CSV table of C-alpha atoms in Angstrom, one decimal:
chain,number,residue,atom,x,y,z
A,18,MET,CA,109.5,99.9,-109.4
A,19,PHE,CA,108.2,99.3,-105.9
A,20,PRO,CA,107.7,95.1,-106.0
A,21,LEU,CA,107.8,95.2,-101.9
A,22,GLY,CA,106.2,98.8,-102.2
A,23,ILE,CA,107.8,101.6,-101.0
A,24,GLU,CA,106.9,101.6,-97.0
A,25,PRO,CA,110.1,99.3,-95.7
A,26,TYR,CA,112.3,101.3,-97.4
A,27,LEU,CA,111.4,105.7,-96.5
A,28,ILE,CA,110.8,103.6,-92.3
A,29,GLY,CA,113.6,101.6,-92.4
A,30,GLY,CA,115.8,105.4,-93.6
A,31,ILE,CA,114.7,106.9,-91.1
A,32,ILE,CA,115.3,105.4,-88.0
A,33,ILE,CA,119.3,105.1,-89.3
A,34,GLY,CA,118.3,108.3,-89.7
A,35,ILE,CA,116.8,109.0,-86.1
A,36,GLY,CA,120.5,106.2,-84.6
A,37,VAL,CA,122.7,108.8,-86.7
A,38,SER,CA,120.8,112.0,-85.5
A,39,ILE,CA,121.1,110.1,-82.4
A,40,VAL,CA,125.4,109.9,-82.0
A,41,TYR,CA,125.4,113.4,-84.3
A,42,LEU,CA,123.1,115.5,-81.4
A,43,THR,CA,125.3,114.0,-78.3
A,44,THR,CA,129.1,113.6,-79.0
A,45,GLY,CA,129.4,115.7,-82.8
A,46,LEU,CA,130.1,112.4,-84.8
A,47,HIS,CA,129.5,111.2,-87.1
A,48,ALA,CA,128.3,107.5,-87.0
A,49,THR,CA,129.9,106.0,-90.3
A,50,GLN,CA,131.0,102.6,-90.8
A,51,SER,CA,134.3,102.3,-93.5
A,52,SER,CA,137.3,103.8,-91.5
A,53,PHE,CA,135.8,100.9,-88.8
A,54,PHE,CA,138.1,99.0,-90.4
A,55,THR,CA,141.1,101.7,-90.1
A,56,THR,CA,140.3,102.2,-87.2
A,57,THR,CA,140.7,98.4,-85.5
A,58,LEU,CA,143.8,97.3,-87.5
A,59,SER,CA,145.3,100.3,-85.7
A,60,TRP,CA,145.4,97.4,-83.0
A,61,PHE,CA,147.3,95.9,-85.0
A,62,SER,CA,150.0,97.1,-87.8
A,63,LYS,CA,152.2,99.6,-86.8
A,64,ARG,CA,152.4,101.6,-90.6
A,65,ILE,CA,152.0,105.1,-89.7
A,66,HIS,CA,148.4,105.0,-92.0
A,67,PHE,CA,147.1,103.4,-89.5
A,68,GLN,CA,148.9,105.2,-86.9
A,69,LYS,CA,147.2,108.1,-87.0
A,70,GLU,CA,146.5,109.6,-84.0
A,71,ARG,CA,143.0,110.1,-85.3
A,72,ASN,CA,142.5,106.2,-85.7
A,73,ILE,CA,143.8,105.4,-82.4
A,74,LYS,CA,141.2,108.2,-81.0
A,75,GLU,CA,138.6,106.6,-82.5
A,76,ARG,CA,138.7,103.0,-82.4
A,77,ASN,CA,137.3,102.0,-79.4
A,78,TRP,CA,134.0,103.4,-80.0
A,79,ARG,CA,134.1,102.3,-83.7
A,80,VAL,CA,133.9,99.2,-82.1
A,81,VAL,CA,130.9,100.0,-79.8
A,82,LEU,CA,129.3,100.8,-83.3
A,83,ALA,CA,130.2,98.5,-85.2
A,84,THR,CA,128.4,95.9,-81.9
A,85,GLY,CA,125.1,97.9,-82.2
A,86,LEU,CA,125.0,97.5,-85.9
A,87,ILE,CA,124.8,94.0,-85.1
A,88,ILE,CA,122.6,94.2,-82.0
A,89,GLY,CA,120.2,95.9,-83.3
A,90,ALA,CA,119.5,93.5,-86.9
A,91,LEU,CA,119.3,91.1,-84.6
A,92,ILE,CA,116.4,92.2,-83.1
A,93,HIS,CA,115.2,93.1,-85.8
A,94,THR,CA,115.4,89.1,-86.6
A,95,LEU,CA,113.8,88.5,-83.2
A,96,THR,CA,111.4,90.8,-83.5
A,97,LEU,CA,109.2,92.1,-86.1
A,98,SER,CA,111.2,89.8,-88.9
A,99,PRO,CA,109.1,87.7,-91.5
A,100,THR,CA,111.6,85.5,-92.7
A,101,GLY,CA,113.3,86.0,-89.3
A,102,PHE,CA,117.2,84.4,-89.6
A,103,TRP,CA,118.8,84.6,-93.3
A,104,THR,CA,121.6,83.0,-95.7
A,105,THR,CA,122.5,85.1,-98.6
A,106,SER,CA,122.9,83.2,-100.8
A,107,VAL,CA,124.7,84.8,-103.4
A,108,GLN,CA,128.1,82.8,-104.5
A,109,LEU,CA,130.8,82.7,-102.0
A,110,TRP,CA,133.6,84.6,-104.8
A,111,ARG,CA,131.8,87.8,-104.9
A,112,LEU,CA,131.4,88.4,-101.5
A,113,VAL,CA,134.9,88.5,-101.2
A,114,LEU,CA,136.1,89.7,-104.8
A,115,GLY,CA,133.6,92.1,-104.2
A,116,GLY,CA,134.9,93.2,-100.4
A,117,LEU,CA,138.4,93.5,-101.1
A,118,LEU,CA,137.5,96.5,-103.5
A,119,VAL,CA,134.5,98.0,-100.9
A,120,GLY,CA,137.0,98.3,-98.5
A,121,PHE,CA,140.1,99.0,-100.6
A,122,GLY,CA,137.9,101.2,-102.4
A,123,THR,CA,136.3,102.9,-99.4
A,124,ARG,CA,139.5,103.7,-97.8
A,125,LEU,CA,140.8,105.2,-100.5
A,126,SER,CA,137.8,106.7,-100.7
A,127,ARG,CA,137.5,108.5,-97.7
A,128,GLY,CA,133.4,107.9,-97.2
A,129,CYS,CA,131.3,105.0,-98.2
A,130,THR,CA,126.8,104.6,-98.1
A,131,SER,CA,126.6,105.5,-95.3
A,132,GLY,CA,129.5,108.5,-95.0
A,133,HIS,CA,129.9,109.6,-98.1
A,134,GLY,CA,125.5,109.0,-98.6
A,135,ILE,CA,123.7,109.6,-95.3
A,136,SER,CA,126.5,111.8,-93.4
A,137,GLY,CA,128.1,114.0,-96.1
A,138,LEU,CA,125.0,114.1,-98.4
A,139,ALA,CA,123.6,115.9,-95.0
A,140,SER,CA,126.6,118.5,-94.4
A,141,ARG,CA,126.2,119.4,-98.4
A,142,SER,CA,129.0,117.8,-99.2
A,143,LYS,CA,130.2,118.9,-102.8
A,144,THR,CA,132.5,115.9,-102.6
A,145,SER,CA,130.1,114.0,-100.9
A,146,LEU,CA,127.3,114.1,-103.9
A,147,TYR,CA,129.6,113.6,-106.2
A,148,ALA,CA,131.2,110.6,-104.9
A,149,VAL,CA,127.9,109.1,-104.0
A,150,LEU,CA,127.0,109.9,-107.9
A,151,VAL,CA,129.9,107.4,-109.0
A,152,PHE,CA,129.8,104.5,-106.8
A,153,MET,CA,126.5,104.4,-107.0
A,154,GLY,CA,126.4,104.5,-111.0
A,155,VAL,CA,129.7,102.0,-111.8
A,156,ALA,CA,127.3,100.2,-109.9
A,157,ILE,CA,125.0,99.7,-110.9
A,158,VAL,CA,126.4,99.7,-114.3
A,159,THR,CA,128.8,96.3,-112.3
A,160,ALA,CA,125.5,95.0,-111.7
A,161,ASN,CA,124.1,94.7,-115.2
A,162,ILE,CA,127.2,93.7,-116.7
A,163,VAL,CA,127.1,90.8,-113.6
A,164,GLN,CA,123.6,89.9,-114.8
A,165,LEU,CA,124.3,89.7,-118.6
A,166,LEU,CA,127.2,87.6,-117.7
A,167,GLY,CA,124.4,84.8,-116.3
A,168,ILE,CA,126.7,85.1,-113.4
A,169,SER,CA,123.6,83.8,-110.4
A,170,PRO,CA,123.0,84.0,-107.2
B,284,MET,CA,130.7,101.9,-70.2
B,285,ASN,CA,131.5,106.1,-70.8
B,286,LYS,CA,128.0,108.1,-71.2
B,287,LYS,CA,128.9,108.7,-74.9
B,288,ASN,CA,129.7,105.4,-76.1
B,289,ILE,CA,126.4,104.3,-74.4
B,290,MET,CA,125.3,107.0,-77.1
B,291,VAL,CA,127.1,106.0,-79.7
B,292,LEU,CA,125.9,101.9,-78.7
B,293,LEU,CA,122.6,102.6,-79.3
B,294,GLY,CA,122.2,104.9,-82.1
B,295,GLY,CA,124.5,102.3,-83.2
B,296,ILE,CA,121.4,99.4,-82.9
B,297,LEU,CA,118.6,101.8,-84.5
B,298,PHE,CA,121.0,102.2,-87.4
B,299,GLY,CA,121.2,98.2,-87.9
B,300,PHE,CA,117.7,98.1,-86.9
B,301,GLY,CA,116.8,100.4,-89.7
B,302,LEU,CA,119.2,97.9,-91.9
B,303,ALA,CA,117.6,95.4,-91.5
B,304,TYR,CA,114.2,96.8,-91.1
B,305,SER,CA,114.6,98.3,-95.0
B,306,GLU,CA,115.2,95.2,-96.0
B,307,MET,CA,119.5,96.5,-96.8
B,308,THR,CA,120.7,93.0,-95.2
B,309,LYS,CA,120.0,90.7,-97.6
B,310,GLN,CA,122.9,91.7,-100.5
B,311,GLU,CA,120.2,90.0,-103.0
B,312,ILE,CA,117.8,92.9,-101.9
B,313,VAL,CA,120.2,95.4,-102.6
B,314,LEU,CA,121.6,93.6,-106.2
B,315,SER,CA,118.2,94.1,-107.5
B,316,PHE,CA,118.5,97.6,-106.8
B,317,LEU,CA,121.3,98.6,-109.1
B,318,GLN,CA,119.7,95.8,-111.3
B,319,LEU,CA,117.4,98.6,-111.2
B,320,LYS,CA,114.0,95.6,-110.3
B,321,ASP,CA,113.3,97.5,-107.1
B,322,LEU,CA,114.5,101.4,-106.7
B,323,GLY,CA,113.9,100.4,-102.9
B,324,LEU,CA,116.6,102.0,-101.6
B,325,ILE,CA,116.6,105.0,-102.7
B,326,PHE,CA,114.3,105.9,-100.1
B,327,VAL,CA,116.3,104.1,-97.6
B,328,LEU,CA,119.3,106.5,-99.0
B,329,GLY,CA,116.8,109.1,-98.7
B,330,GLY,CA,115.3,109.0,-95.4
B,331,ALA,CA,118.5,108.8,-93.6
B,332,ALA,CA,119.8,111.9,-95.1
B,333,ALA,CA,116.8,113.8,-94.5
B,334,VAL,CA,116.8,113.1,-91.0
B,335,THR,CA,120.5,113.5,-91.0
B,336,PHE,CA,119.7,116.9,-93.6
B,337,ILE,CA,117.3,117.7,-90.2
B,338,THR,CA,119.8,116.4,-87.7
B,339,ILE,CA,122.6,119.0,-88.8
B,340,ASN,CA,121.5,121.9,-90.7
B,341,ILE,CA,118.8,122.7,-88.1
B,342,ILE,CA,118.6,120.3,-84.2
B,343,ALA,CA,122.4,121.3,-84.2
B,344,LYS,CA,122.6,124.8,-84.8
B,345,TYR,CA,120.0,125.2,-82.0
B,346,LEU,CA,121.8,123.0,-79.7
B,347,LYS,CA,125.3,124.9,-80.6
B,348,ALA,CA,126.7,122.4,-78.0
B,349,PRO,CA,126.7,118.5,-78.6
B,350,LEU,CA,124.8,117.2,-75.6
B,351,LEU,CA,127.8,115.2,-73.7
B,352,GLY,CA,130.1,117.8,-74.7
B,353,GLY,CA,132.5,119.1,-78.3
B,354,ASP,CA,131.4,120.9,-81.1
B,355,PHE,CA,129.9,120.1,-84.1
B,356,LYS,CA,131.9,120.1,-87.7
B,357,PRO,CA,129.6,118.6,-90.5
B,358,ARG,CA,131.5,115.7,-92.8
B,359,LEU,CA,132.9,118.2,-95.0
B,360,LEU,CA,136.7,116.9,-96.9
B,361,PRO,CA,138.8,117.7,-99.6
B,362,MET,CA,138.1,117.4,-103.1
B,363,SER,CA,140.5,114.3,-104.8
B,364,ARG,CA,141.4,112.1,-107.6
B,365,ASN,CA,141.9,109.9,-104.7
B,366,VAL,CA,137.7,110.5,-103.4
B,367,ILE,CA,137.2,109.9,-107.1
B,368,ILE,CA,139.1,106.4,-108.2
B,369,GLY,CA,137.6,105.9,-104.7
B,370,ALA,CA,134.7,105.7,-105.6
B,371,VAL,CA,135.1,103.9,-109.2
B,372,ILE,CA,136.3,101.0,-106.9
B,373,PHE,CA,134.0,100.6,-104.3
B,374,GLY,CA,131.2,100.7,-106.6
B,375,ILE,CA,132.8,97.5,-109.1
B,376,GLY,CA,133.0,95.9,-105.5
B,377,TRP,CA,129.1,97.4,-104.3
B,378,GLY,CA,127.9,96.0,-107.8
B,379,LEU,CA,129.1,93.0,-107.3
B,380,SER,CA,128.5,91.9,-103.6
B,381,GLY,CA,125.7,93.6,-103.1
B,382,GLN,CA,127.5,94.2,-99.5
B,383,CYS,CA,128.9,98.2,-98.2
B,384,PRO,CA,130.7,98.6,-94.7
B,385,GLY,CA,127.3,99.1,-92.9
B,386,SER,CA,124.8,97.2,-94.2
B,387,ALA,CA,127.3,93.9,-94.1
B,388,VAL,CA,127.7,94.0,-90.7
B,389,ALA,CA,124.6,94.7,-89.5
B,390,SER,CA,123.9,92.1,-92.2
B,391,LEU,CA,125.6,89.7,-89.5
B,392,GLY,CA,123.0,90.3,-86.5
B,393,THR,CA,120.1,88.3,-89.3
B,394,GLY,CA,122.2,84.9,-89.1
B,395,ASN,CA,123.8,85.7,-92.8
B,396,LEU,CA,127.1,83.9,-92.0
B,397,PRO,CA,128.9,83.8,-95.4
B,398,VAL,CA,129.2,87.6,-94.9
B,399,ILE,CA,132.3,86.8,-92.5
B,400,LEU,CA,133.8,87.1,-95.9
B,401,GLY,CA,133.1,89.8,-97.2
B,402,ILE,CA,134.2,91.4,-94.3
B,403,ALA,CA,137.1,89.5,-93.5
B,404,ALA,CA,137.8,91.1,-97.3
B,405,MET,CA,137.0,94.5,-96.7
B,406,PHE,CA,139.6,94.3,-93.8
B,407,ILE,CA,142.2,92.9,-96.7
B,408,GLY,CA,141.3,95.3,-98.0
B,409,ALA,CA,141.2,98.4,-96.0
B,410,TYR,CA,145.0,97.2,-95.2
B,411,LEU,CA,146.2,97.4,-99.2
B,412,TRP,CA,144.8,100.9,-99.1
B,413,GLY,CA,146.9,101.2,-95.5
B,414,PHE,CA,149.6,99.4,-96.9
B,415,LEU,CA,150.9,101.3,-99.9
B,416,ASP,CA,149.3,105.1,-98.8
B,417,SER,CA,152.3,104.6,-95.4
B,418,ARG,CA,154.5,103.3,-98.5
B,419,ASN,CA,153.9,106.9,-100.4
B,420,ARG,CA,154.6,108.5,-97.1
B,421,SER,CA,157.5,107.4,-95.9
B,422,GLU,CA,159.0,108.2,-99.5
């Protein structure tokens, strides 16, 4: 069940929670990720979905948040990481097709693992609880089907 | 950079550090959770949600307002068909690729360059929904 132990997972999760908490307690903002795609696209598309006032208002800090995620992972890679720089061997078509579905699905659902999973559950949102149960269940079924089809990595 | 963005950057750095520390930046590890071989992801999500739960429901109530001004608003969204259909589509993409938005972006900091293609695809996916939604709204 836990070939790598639970320590890296639990401590990592707590660090993530502290990061989200610092943002919330100082600014009142929810540090969630999938909106970043929509708000960033507001610089490039005139369509009304992207030009909503909220997207324009949020687009700067969401770029800052995404930059923070990259810097944080880079700091870990250069310091505590046992493996250092690392590249996935998951096939590119899976990254691309999966990415398309992740981008479309998270925006349709208005949340992802961080929006529904962390901030939504922590806000005691029933909507987010149902969303998490659905995307986690579907992802488990999908990953097992992919494995059964012999697709690896 | 204003004070608000400095705090967002600081929080984001911790968020990204935690994602890398918990191995969520590795698509293979996420997939091994989804294949039920290594259930550690539950502790990542659970640990992050538990800390944030205390923050939103206890510390924020005590503080009354964010330190840099504004209001505390828990993240509550109305239930709709789209929330569930979107979650199904997201689940298929997550199960196929092991990528979710936060972990994919953070993964760039570990030198995981192929994920650039995954993130580009996420932008295209988000654009497609925005395109359809814009058309629905203007009709």
